[in-house]
CSV table of C-alpha atoms in Angstrom, one decimal:
chain,number,residue,atom,x,y,z
A,13,MET,CA,-51.2,-18.8,14.8
A,14,SER,CA,-49.6,-19.9,11.6
A,15,ILE,CA,-46.6,-22.5,12.0
A,16,SER,CA,-43.2,-21.4,10.6
A,17,LYS,CA,-40.3,-23.6,9.7
A,18,LEU,CA,-36.9,-22.1,10.4
A,19,VAL,CA,-33.6,-23.5,9.1
A,20,PHE,CA,-30.1,-22.2,10.0
A,21,PRO,CA,-26.6,-23.2,9.0
A,22,PRO,CA,-24.8,-25.3,11.6
A,23,LEU,CA,-22.2,-23.0,12.5
A,24,SER,CA,-21.2,-19.4,11.8
A,25,TYR,CA,-18.4,-17.1,12.8
A,26,THR,CA,-18.9,-13.2,12.4
A,27,GLY,CA,-16.9,-10.3,13.3
A,28,TRP,CA,-13.6,-8.6,12.5
A,29,GLY,CA,-10.9,-11.2,12.4
A,30,SER,CA,-13.1,-14.3,12.5
A,31,LEU,CA,-11.0,-15.9,9.7
A,32,GLN,CA,-8.7,-17.0,12.5
A,33,ASN,CA,-11.3,-19.8,13.1
A,34,LEU,CA,-10.7,-21.4,9.6
A,35,VAL,CA,-7.8,-23.7,10.5
A,36,PRO,CA,-9.4,-24.9,13.9
A,37,GLU,CA,-12.6,-25.7,12.2
A,38,ILE,CA,-10.9,-27.7,9.4
A,39,GLU,CA,-9.0,-29.7,12.0
A,40,LYS,CA,-12.3,-31.1,13.1
A,41,TYR,CA,-12.5,-32.9,9.8
A,42,GLN,CA,-10.3,-35.7,8.7
A,43,VAL,CA,-9.2,-34.1,5.3
A,44,LYS,CA,-6.1,-33.9,3.4
A,45,LYS,CA,-6.9,-32.5,0.0
A,46,ILE,CA,-8.8,-29.2,-0.1
A,47,LEU,CA,-10.2,-27.4,-3.1
A,48,VAL,CA,-10.4,-23.6,-2.6
A,49,VAL,CA,-12.9,-22.1,-5.1
A,50,THR,CA,-12.5,-18.4,-5.7
A,51,ASP,CA,-12.5,-15.8,-8.6
A,52,PRO,CA,-9.3,-14.7,-10.3
A,53,VAL,CA,-9.5,-11.2,-9.1
A,54,LEU,CA,-9.1,-12.3,-5.5
A,55,ALA,CA,-6.3,-14.6,-6.5
A,56,GLN,CA,-4.6,-11.8,-8.4
A,57,ILE,CA,-4.7,-9.3,-5.5
A,58,GLY,CA,-3.6,-11.8,-3.0
A,59,LEU,CA,-6.6,-11.8,-0.9
A,60,VAL,CA,-7.2,-15.6,-1.2
A,61,ASP,CA,-3.7,-16.2,0.1
A,62,ARG,CA,-5.1,-15.3,3.5
A,63,VAL,CA,-7.0,-18.4,3.2
A,64,THR,CA,-4.7,-20.7,1.4
A,65,GLU,CA,-1.4,-20.1,3.1
A,66,PRO,CA,-2.5,-21.0,6.6
A,67,LEU,CA,-3.9,-24.3,5.2
A,68,LYS,CA,-0.5,-25.0,3.5
A,69,GLU,CA,1.4,-24.2,6.6
A,70,ASN,CA,-0.7,-26.7,8.5
A,71,GLY,CA,0.2,-29.5,6.0
A,72,TYR,CA,-3.1,-29.5,3.9
A,73,GLU,CA,-2.8,-30.2,0.2
A,74,VAL,CA,-4.4,-27.2,-1.4
A,75,THR,CA,-5.7,-26.8,-5.0
A,76,LEU,CA,-6.9,-23.4,-6.1
A,77,TYR,CA,-9.7,-23.1,-8.6
A,78,THR,CA,-10.2,-19.6,-10.1
A,79,GLU,CA,-12.4,-20.3,-13.1
A,80,VAL,CA,-15.3,-18.4,-11.7
A,81,ILE,CA,-17.1,-15.6,-13.5
A,82,PRO,CA,-19.9,-13.4,-12.2
A,83,GLU,CA,-23.5,-14.7,-12.8
A,84,PRO,CA,-21.9,-18.0,-13.6
A,85,PRO,CA,-23.5,-20.0,-16.6
A,86,LEU,CA,-24.6,-23.6,-16.2
A,87,GLU,CA,-21.5,-24.7,-18.3
A,88,VAL,CA,-19.2,-22.9,-15.7
A,89,GLY,CA,-20.8,-25.0,-13.1
A,90,GLU,CA,-20.7,-28.2,-14.9
A,91,LYS,CA,-17.0,-27.7,-15.5
A,92,LEU,CA,-16.3,-27.1,-11.9
A,93,VAL,CA,-18.4,-30.3,-11.0
A,94,SER,CA,-16.3,-32.3,-13.3
A,95,PHE,CA,-13.0,-30.9,-11.9
A,96,THR,CA,-14.1,-31.7,-8.4
A,97,ARG,CA,-15.2,-35.3,-9.0
A,98,GLU,CA,-11.9,-36.1,-11.0
A,99,GLY,CA,-9.8,-34.5,-8.2
A,100,GLU,CA,-11.1,-36.6,-5.4
A,101,PHE,CA,-11.0,-33.8,-2.8
A,102,ASP,CA,-11.9,-34.2,0.8
A,103,MET,CA,-13.3,-30.8,1.4
A,104,ILE,CA,-14.3,-27.5,-0.5
A,105,VAL,CA,-13.6,-24.0,0.8
A,106,GLY,CA,-15.5,-21.2,-1.1
A,107,VAL,CA,-14.0,-17.7,-0.9
A,108,GLY,CA,-15.4,-14.6,-2.7
A,109,GLY,CA,-18.8,-13.1,-3.6
A,110,GLY,CA,-22.0,-15.0,-4.4
A,111,SER,CA,-20.9,-16.6,-7.6
A,112,ALA,CA,-17.8,-18.3,-6.0
A,113,LEU,CA,-19.8,-19.5,-3.0
A,114,ASP,CA,-22.7,-20.7,-5.1
A,115,LEU,CA,-20.5,-22.8,-7.3
A,116,ALA,CA,-18.5,-24.0,-4.2
A,117,LYS,CA,-21.8,-25.4,-2.8
A,118,LEU,CA,-22.7,-26.9,-6.0
A,119,ALA,CA,-19.5,-28.7,-6.5
A,120,ALA,CA,-19.5,-30.0,-3.0
A,121,VAL,CA,-22.9,-31.5,-3.2
A,122,MET,CA,-22.6,-32.7,-6.9
A,123,ALA,CA,-19.3,-34.4,-6.2
A,124,ASP,CA,-21.3,-37.2,-4.6
A,125,HIS,CA,-23.9,-37.4,-7.3
A,126,GLU,CA,-24.2,-38.8,-10.7
A,127,GLY,CA,-24.9,-36.9,-13.9
A,128,PRO,CA,-24.7,-33.4,-14.8
A,129,ALA,CA,-25.9,-30.4,-12.5
A,130,ALA,CA,-28.4,-29.7,-15.1
A,131,ASP,CA,-30.4,-32.7,-14.1
A,132,TYR,CA,-30.8,-31.1,-10.6
A,133,LEU,CA,-32.2,-27.7,-11.7
A,134,ASN,CA,-35.3,-26.5,-10.1
A,135,LEU,CA,-37.4,-25.6,-13.2
A,136,SER,CA,-36.2,-28.3,-15.6
A,137,GLY,CA,-34.3,-30.9,-13.6
A,138,THR,CA,-35.6,-34.6,-13.3
A,139,LYS,CA,-33.3,-35.8,-10.4
A,140,LYS,CA,-33.3,-35.1,-6.7
A,141,ILE,CA,-30.3,-34.5,-4.4
A,142,GLU,CA,-30.0,-37.3,-1.9
A,143,LYS,CA,-26.4,-37.1,-0.4
A,144,LYS,CA,-24.6,-34.3,1.5
A,145,GLY,CA,-21.5,-34.5,-0.4
A,146,LEU,CA,-18.2,-33.0,0.6
A,147,PRO,CA,-17.9,-30.9,3.8
A,148,LYS,CA,-17.7,-27.2,2.8
A,149,ILE,CA,-16.6,-23.9,4.6
A,150,LEU,CA,-17.9,-20.7,2.9
A,151,ILE,CA,-16.0,-17.3,3.3
A,152,PRO,CA,-17.8,-14.2,1.7
A,153,THR,CA,-15.5,-11.4,0.7
A,154,THR,CA,-18.6,-9.2,-0.3
A,155,SER,CA,-21.5,-7.9,1.9
A,156,GLY,CA,-24.5,-8.8,-0.3
A,157,THR,CA,-25.3,-12.2,-1.4
A,158,GLY,CA,-26.0,-14.0,1.8
A,159,SER,CA,-24.9,-17.3,0.0
A,160,GLU,CA,-22.9,-18.3,3.0
A,161,VAL,CA,-26.0,-19.2,4.8
A,162,THR,CA,-28.5,-20.4,2.0
A,163,ASN,CA,-29.1,-23.7,0.4
A,164,ILE,CA,-29.3,-22.3,-3.1
A,165,SER,CA,-26.8,-22.2,-6.1
A,166,VAL,CA,-27.9,-19.9,-8.8
A,167,LEU,CA,-26.8,-20.6,-12.3
A,168,SER,CA,-27.4,-18.6,-15.5
A,169,LEU,CA,-29.1,-20.2,-18.5
A,170,GLU,CA,-29.5,-18.9,-22.1
A,171,THR,CA,-32.0,-16.1,-21.2
A,172,THR,CA,-32.7,-16.6,-17.5
A,173,LYS,CA,-31.5,-18.3,-14.4
A,174,ASP,CA,-32.3,-21.3,-12.5
A,175,VAL,CA,-31.2,-22.8,-9.1
A,176,VAL,CA,-30.2,-26.1,-7.6
A,177,THR,CA,-31.5,-26.0,-4.1
A,178,HIS,CA,-31.5,-28.5,-1.1
A,179,ASP,CA,-30.5,-28.3,2.6
A,180,HIS,CA,-27.4,-30.2,1.8
A,181,LEU,CA,-26.1,-27.1,0.0
A,182,LEU,CA,-25.9,-25.3,3.3
A,183,ALA,CA,-22.4,-24.6,4.6
A,184,ASP,CA,-20.9,-26.7,7.3
A,185,VAL,CA,-19.2,-23.5,8.5
A,186,ALA,CA,-19.7,-20.0,7.5
A,187,ILE,CA,-17.1,-17.4,8.3
A,188,VAL,CA,-18.1,-13.8,7.9
A,189,ASP,CA,-15.2,-11.5,8.5
A,190,PRO,CA,-15.8,-8.0,7.5
A,191,GLU,CA,-12.0,-7.3,7.2
A,192,LEU,CA,-12.0,-9.3,4.0
A,193,THR,CA,-14.4,-6.7,2.5
A,194,LEU,CA,-12.1,-3.8,2.7
A,195,SER,CA,-10.7,-4.1,-0.9
A,196,VAL,CA,-14.3,-4.4,-2.5
A,197,PRO,CA,-14.6,-1.5,-5.1
A,198,ALA,CA,-17.3,1.1,-4.5
A,199,ARG,CA,-19.5,0.0,-7.4
A,200,VAL,CA,-19.5,-3.7,-6.2
A,201,THR,CA,-20.1,-2.4,-2.6
A,202,ALA,CA,-23.0,-0.6,-3.9
A,203,ALA,CA,-24.6,-3.3,-6.0
A,204,THR,CA,-24.0,-6.1,-3.2
A,205,GLY,CA,-25.2,-3.8,-0.6
A,206,ILE,CA,-28.5,-3.1,-2.3
A,207,ASP,CA,-28.8,-6.8,-2.9
A,208,ALA,CA,-28.6,-7.5,0.7
A,209,LEU,CA,-31.1,-4.7,1.4
A,210,THR,CA,-33.5,-6.3,-1.2
A,211,HIS,CA,-33.1,-9.7,0.7
A,212,ALA,CA,-34.4,-7.9,3.9
A,213,VAL,CA,-37.1,-6.0,2.3
A,214,GLU,CA,-38.5,-8.9,0.5
A,215,ALA,CA,-38.2,-11.2,3.3
A,216,TYR,CA,-40.2,-8.7,5.5
A,217,VAL,CA,-43.1,-8.4,3.2
A,218,SER,CA,-43.0,-12.1,2.1
A,219,VAL,CA,-46.2,-14.2,2.8
A,220,ASN,CA,-43.8,-16.7,4.5
A,221,ALA,CA,-42.5,-14.0,7.0
A,222,SER,CA,-42.5,-15.0,10.8
A,223,LEU,CA,-41.7,-13.2,13.9
A,224,THR,CA,-38.2,-14.5,13.7
A,225,THR,CA,-37.5,-13.5,10.2
A,226,ASP,CA,-39.2,-10.1,10.8
A,227,GLY,CA,-36.8,-9.3,13.5
A,228,LEU,CA,-33.9,-10.4,11.3
A,229,ALA,CA,-35.0,-8.4,8.3
A,230,LEU,CA,-35.7,-5.1,10.1
A,231,GLN,CA,-32.3,-5.2,11.9
A,232,ALA,CA,-30.6,-5.9,8.5
A,233,ILE,CA,-32.5,-3.0,7.0
A,234,ARG,CA,-31.3,-0.7,9.9
A,235,LEU,CA,-27.8,-1.9,9.5
A,236,ILE,CA,-27.5,-1.6,5.8
A,237,SER,CA,-29.3,1.8,5.4
A,238,ARG,CA,-27.1,3.5,7.9
A,239,SER,CA,-23.8,2.2,6.6
A,240,LEU,CA,-24.1,1.6,2.8
A,241,ARG,CA,-23.5,5.2,1.8
A,242,LYS,CA,-20.3,5.4,4.0
A,243,ALA,CA,-19.0,2.2,2.8
A,244,VAL,CA,-19.4,3.2,-0.9
A,245,GLU,CA,-17.9,6.6,-0.2
A,246,ASP,CA,-15.0,5.3,2.0
A,247,GLY,CA,-14.3,1.6,1.6
A,248,SER,CA,-11.8,1.7,4.5
A,249,ASP,CA,-14.6,2.9,7.0
A,250,LYS,CA,-14.2,-0.1,9.5
A,251,GLN,CA,-17.6,0.4,11.2
A,252,ALA,CA,-19.4,0.8,7.9
A,253,ARG,CA,-17.8,-2.5,6.6
A,254,ILE,CA,-18.9,-4.3,10.0
A,255,ASP,CA,-22.3,-2.9,9.6
A,256,MET,CA,-22.6,-4.0,6.0
A,257,SER,CA,-21.2,-7.4,6.6
A,258,ASN,CA,-23.5,-8.1,9.6
A,259,GLY,CA,-26.5,-6.7,7.7
A,260,SER,CA,-25.7,-8.8,4.8
A,261,TYR,CA,-25.4,-12.0,7.0
A,262,ILE,CA,-28.7,-11.6,8.9
A,263,ALA,CA,-30.6,-10.5,5.7
A,264,GLY,CA,-29.4,-13.8,4.2
A,265,LEU,CA,-30.8,-15.7,7.4
A,266,ALA,CA,-34.1,-13.7,7.0
A,267,PHE,CA,-34.7,-14.4,3.4
A,268,PHE,CA,-33.4,-17.9,3.5
A,269,ASN,CA,-36.3,-18.6,5.8
A,270,ALA,CA,-39.0,-16.2,4.5
A,271,GLY,CA,-38.0,-16.1,0.8
A,272,VAL,CA,-37.7,-13.4,-1.7
A,273,ALA,CA,-40.3,-12.7,-4.3
A,274,GLY,CA,-41.0,-10.2,-7.1
A,275,VAL,CA,-37.8,-8.1,-7.3
A,276,HIS,CA,-35.7,-11.3,-7.6
A,277,ALA,CA,-38.1,-12.9,-10.0
A,278,LEU,CA,-37.8,-10.1,-12.4
A,279,ALA,CA,-34.1,-9.6,-11.8
A,280,TYR,CA,-33.0,-13.1,-12.9
A,281,PRO,CA,-34.0,-12.4,-16.6
A,282,LEU,CA,-32.0,-9.2,-16.5
A,283,GLY,CA,-29.0,-11.2,-15.5
A,284,GLY,CA,-29.7,-14.1,-17.9
A,285,GLN,CA,-30.4,-11.9,-21.0
A,286,PHE,CA,-28.2,-9.1,-20.4
A,287,HIS,CA,-25.6,-10.3,-17.9
A,288,LEU,CA,-26.5,-7.5,-15.7
A,289,ALA,CA,-24.9,-8.0,-12.2
A,290,HIS,CA,-27.4,-9.5,-9.9
A,291,GLY,CA,-27.0,-6.6,-7.4
A,292,GLU,CA,-27.8,-4.1,-10.1
A,293,SER,CA,-30.6,-6.0,-11.4
A,294,ASN,CA,-32.2,-6.0,-8.0
A,295,ALA,CA,-31.4,-2.4,-7.4
A,296,VAL,CA,-32.9,-1.0,-10.5
A,297,LEU,CA,-35.9,-2.9,-9.9
A,298,LEU,CA,-36.5,-2.6,-6.1
A,299,PRO,CA,-38.5,0.8,-6.1
A,300,TYR,CA,-40.6,-0.2,-8.9
A,301,VAL,CA,-41.7,-3.6,-7.6
A,302,MET,CA,-42.3,-2.2,-4.1
A,303,GLY,CA,-44.1,0.7,-5.5
A,304,TYR,CA,-46.3,-1.7,-7.5
A,305,ILE,CA,-47.2,-4.0,-4.6
A,306,ARG,CA,-47.4,-1.1,-2.1
A,307,LYS,CA,-51.2,-1.5,-1.3
A,308,SER,CA,-50.8,-5.1,-0.3
A,309,CYS,CA,-48.3,-4.4,2.6
A,310,GLN,CA,-48.7,-0.7,3.5
A,311,THR,CA,-48.2,-1.3,7.3
A,312,ARG,CA,-45.1,-3.4,6.8
A,313,MET,CA,-43.8,-0.7,4.5
A,314,ALA,CA,-44.4,1.8,7.1
A,315,ASN,CA,-42.1,-0.3,9.4
A,316,ILE,CA,-39.6,-0.6,6.7
A,317,LEU,CA,-39.5,3.3,6.3
A,318,ASN,CA,-38.6,3.4,10.0
A,319,ALA,CA,-35.9,0.8,9.7
A,320,LEU,CA,-34.4,2.9,6.8
A,321,GLY,CA,-34.3,5.9,9.2
A,322,GLY,CA,-37.4,7.5,8.3
A,323,ASN,CA,-40.2,8.4,10.6
A,324,SER,CA,-43.8,7.3,10.2
A,325,ASP,CA,-45.2,8.6,13.5
A,326,PHE,CA,-47.3,11.4,12.1
A,327,LEU,CA,-48.2,9.5,8.8
A,328,SER,CA,-50.9,7.2,7.7
A,329,ASP,CA,-49.9,3.7,6.7
A,330,GLU,CA,-50.5,4.7,3.1
A,331,GLU,CA,-48.5,7.9,3.4
A,332,ALA,CA,-45.6,6.0,5.0
A,333,SER,CA,-45.6,3.3,2.3
A,334,TYR,CA,-45.2,6.0,-0.3
A,335,ARG,CA,-42.5,7.6,1.7
A,336,CYS,CA,-40.9,4.1,1.9
A,337,VAL,CA,-40.7,3.8,-1.9
A,338,GLU,CA,-39.1,7.2,-2.2
A,339,GLU,CA,-36.5,6.3,0.5
A,340,LEU,CA,-35.5,3.3,-1.5
A,341,GLU,CA,-35.3,5.2,-4.7
A,342,ARG,CA,-33.1,7.8,-3.0
A,343,LEU,CA,-30.7,5.1,-1.4
A,344,VAL,CA,-30.2,3.5,-4.9
A,345,LYS,CA,-29.5,6.9,-6.3
A,346,ASP,CA,-27.2,8.0,-3.6
A,347,VAL,CA,-24.9,4.8,-4.1
A,348,GLY,CA,-24.7,5.6,-7.8
A,349,ILE,CA,-26.7,2.7,-9.4
A,350,PRO,CA,-28.8,3.8,-12.5
A,351,ALA,CA,-32.5,4.3,-11.9
A,352,THR,CA,-34.0,2.9,-15.1
A,353,LEU,CA,-33.5,0.0,-17.4
A,354,SER,CA,-32.8,2.3,-20.3
A,355,GLU,CA,-29.9,3.7,-18.4
A,356,PHE,CA,-28.4,0.0,-18.5
A,357,ASN,CA,-28.9,0.2,-22.3
A,358,ILE,CA,-31.8,-2.4,-22.2
A,359,PRO,CA,-34.0,-1.7,-25.3
A,360,ASP,CA,-37.8,-1.5,-24.9
A,361,SER,CA,-37.9,-4.3,-27.4
A,362,ALA,CA,-36.7,-6.7,-24.9
A,363,LEU,CA,-39.5,-6.0,-22.3
A,364,GLU,CA,-41.8,-8.8,-23.6
A,365,SER,CA,-39.1,-11.5,-23.5
A,366,LEU,CA,-38.2,-10.3,-20.0
A,367,THR,CA,-41.7,-10.6,-19.1
A,368,GLN,CA,-42.1,-14.1,-20.4
A,369,ASP,CA,-38.9,-15.2,-18.5
A,370,GLY,CA,-40.0,-13.4,-15.4
A,371,ALA,CA,-43.4,-15.1,-15.2
A,372,LYS,CA,-41.6,-18.5,-15.2
A,373,GLN,CA,-40.1,-17.8,-11.7
A,374,LYS,CA,-43.0,-19.2,-9.9
A,375,ARG,CA,-41.1,-20.3,-6.8
A,376,LEU,CA,-40.2,-16.7,-6.2
A,377,LEU,CA,-43.5,-15.1,-7.2
A,378,SER,CA,-45.5,-17.3,-4.9
A,379,ARG,CA,-44.2,-15.3,-1.9
A,380,SER,CA,-45.3,-11.9,-3.1
A,381,PRO,CA,-48.1,-10.4,-1.0
A,382,LEU,CA,-49.6,-9.2,-4.3
A,383,PRO,CA,-49.9,-12.1,-6.7
A,384,LEU,CA,-48.0,-10.9,-9.7
A,385,GLU,CA,-49.3,-12.2,-12.9
A,386,GLU,CA,-47.9,-11.8,-16.5
A,387,LYS,CA,-49.6,-8.5,-17.0
A,388,ASP,CA,-48.3,-7.2,-13.6
A,389,ILE,CA,-44.8,-8.2,-14.6
A,390,ARG,CA,-44.9,-6.4,-18.0
A,391,GLU,CA,-46.3,-3.2,-16.3
A,392,ILE,CA,-43.4,-3.3,-13.8
A,393,TYR,CA,-40.7,-3.7,-16.6
A,394,LYS,CA,-42.4,-0.8,-18.4
A,395,ALA,CA,-42.3,1.3,-15.4
A,396,ALA,CA,-38.6,0.5,-14.7
A,397,PHE,CA,-37.7,1.3,-18.4
A,398,LYS,CA,-39.6,4.7,-18.3
A,399,GLY,CA,-38.6,5.5,-14.7
A,400,LYS,CA,-42.1,6.2,-13.5
A,401,ILE,CA,-43.5,4.1,-10.7
A,402,THR,CA,-46.9,2.5,-11.5
A,403,GLU,CA,-49.5,0.6,-9.6
A,404,PRO,CA,-52.3,-1.9,-10.6
A,405,GLU,CA,-55.2,-0.1,-12.3
A,406,THR,CA,-57.9,-2.2,-10.4
A,407,GLU,CA,-58.2,-3.2,-6.7
A,408,ARG,CA,-56.6,-6.8,-6.2
A,409,VAL,CA,-57.0,-9.6,-3.6
A,410,TYR,CA,-53.9,-9.8,-1.5
A,411,ARG,CA,-52.2,-12.8,0.0
A,412,LYS,CA,-51.9,-13.1,3.7
A,413,SER,CA,-48.6,-14.1,5.6
């Protein structure tokens, strides 16, 4: 039997109204100056007030930082790190989607380190994270990224993405309150929802999967597949928002431990080169990557089909794996996300540069049950551009979990 290493954040609150635990948790720390990192939209609509006002009422000195943008470039991260160091804060609270939470984690840890964040990047950095940094509480307002339970901060570079990753980036407290997701627009609900689904699907077929992550991943797929369409159609649907929030959270736990693979590896260059939202990047690639690697994980894809609400009882694993890819295509279409790269105005002339950047994501690619080489990545991008799922031309050796 293989040995699995499992890591989970120290403390999480989940459920409708769980934001009420924020002040009691902060009271456990001897802090006075709190930096709240969020995006300008949440500040504009007043949602972040639900975090800052109770803090002020309880005597904390609160500074609001809103210079957060989607798919944050490295420069945005560096600016926040400098601001945090100069401000001499005692704690950081991240509120928002994955970009805000990733930046909050980065700033909290880098506050106690020297040099730019660039020195700590996974692909090109030369320094290692050694100190825990400031205590941090992460509060997601979307159901998608799972950032509140992972140890990764994703940053956009000139043409691709890289990460700062270490267990010190884990939240001290995660508060996952689905009530905070009610105001998320339909398009963002769709994109972040497919992002969460992708986390669960890739974790389930990952070569690093375990019995624990399998259970989490399949339950996440069940929750998301039964509620995402409803949440997109009616953002005020309380049960759909609860299911999506829980699904995103446990998908985060699954992929943090089992890892994501080819979909994310190929999605990163789409965000880097064309600033395509991460959720949409995953969504447009999900059926094509899963269709391409289908033969390497047919039984698992049959199980995914069942979790998606299908039925594999009278199908062979091969037939069920085809049906699984069809169900993934249908879900992406039903929530209104374009099905091809060309529909996102990505030209075929960019496929080669995308391929080159995708091939660099070796940390992610190493988890795929089908080893994806440069030629495979090129074929998947071509398929996603044309809208026609393809498979390797010859039989391949698969990795075993």
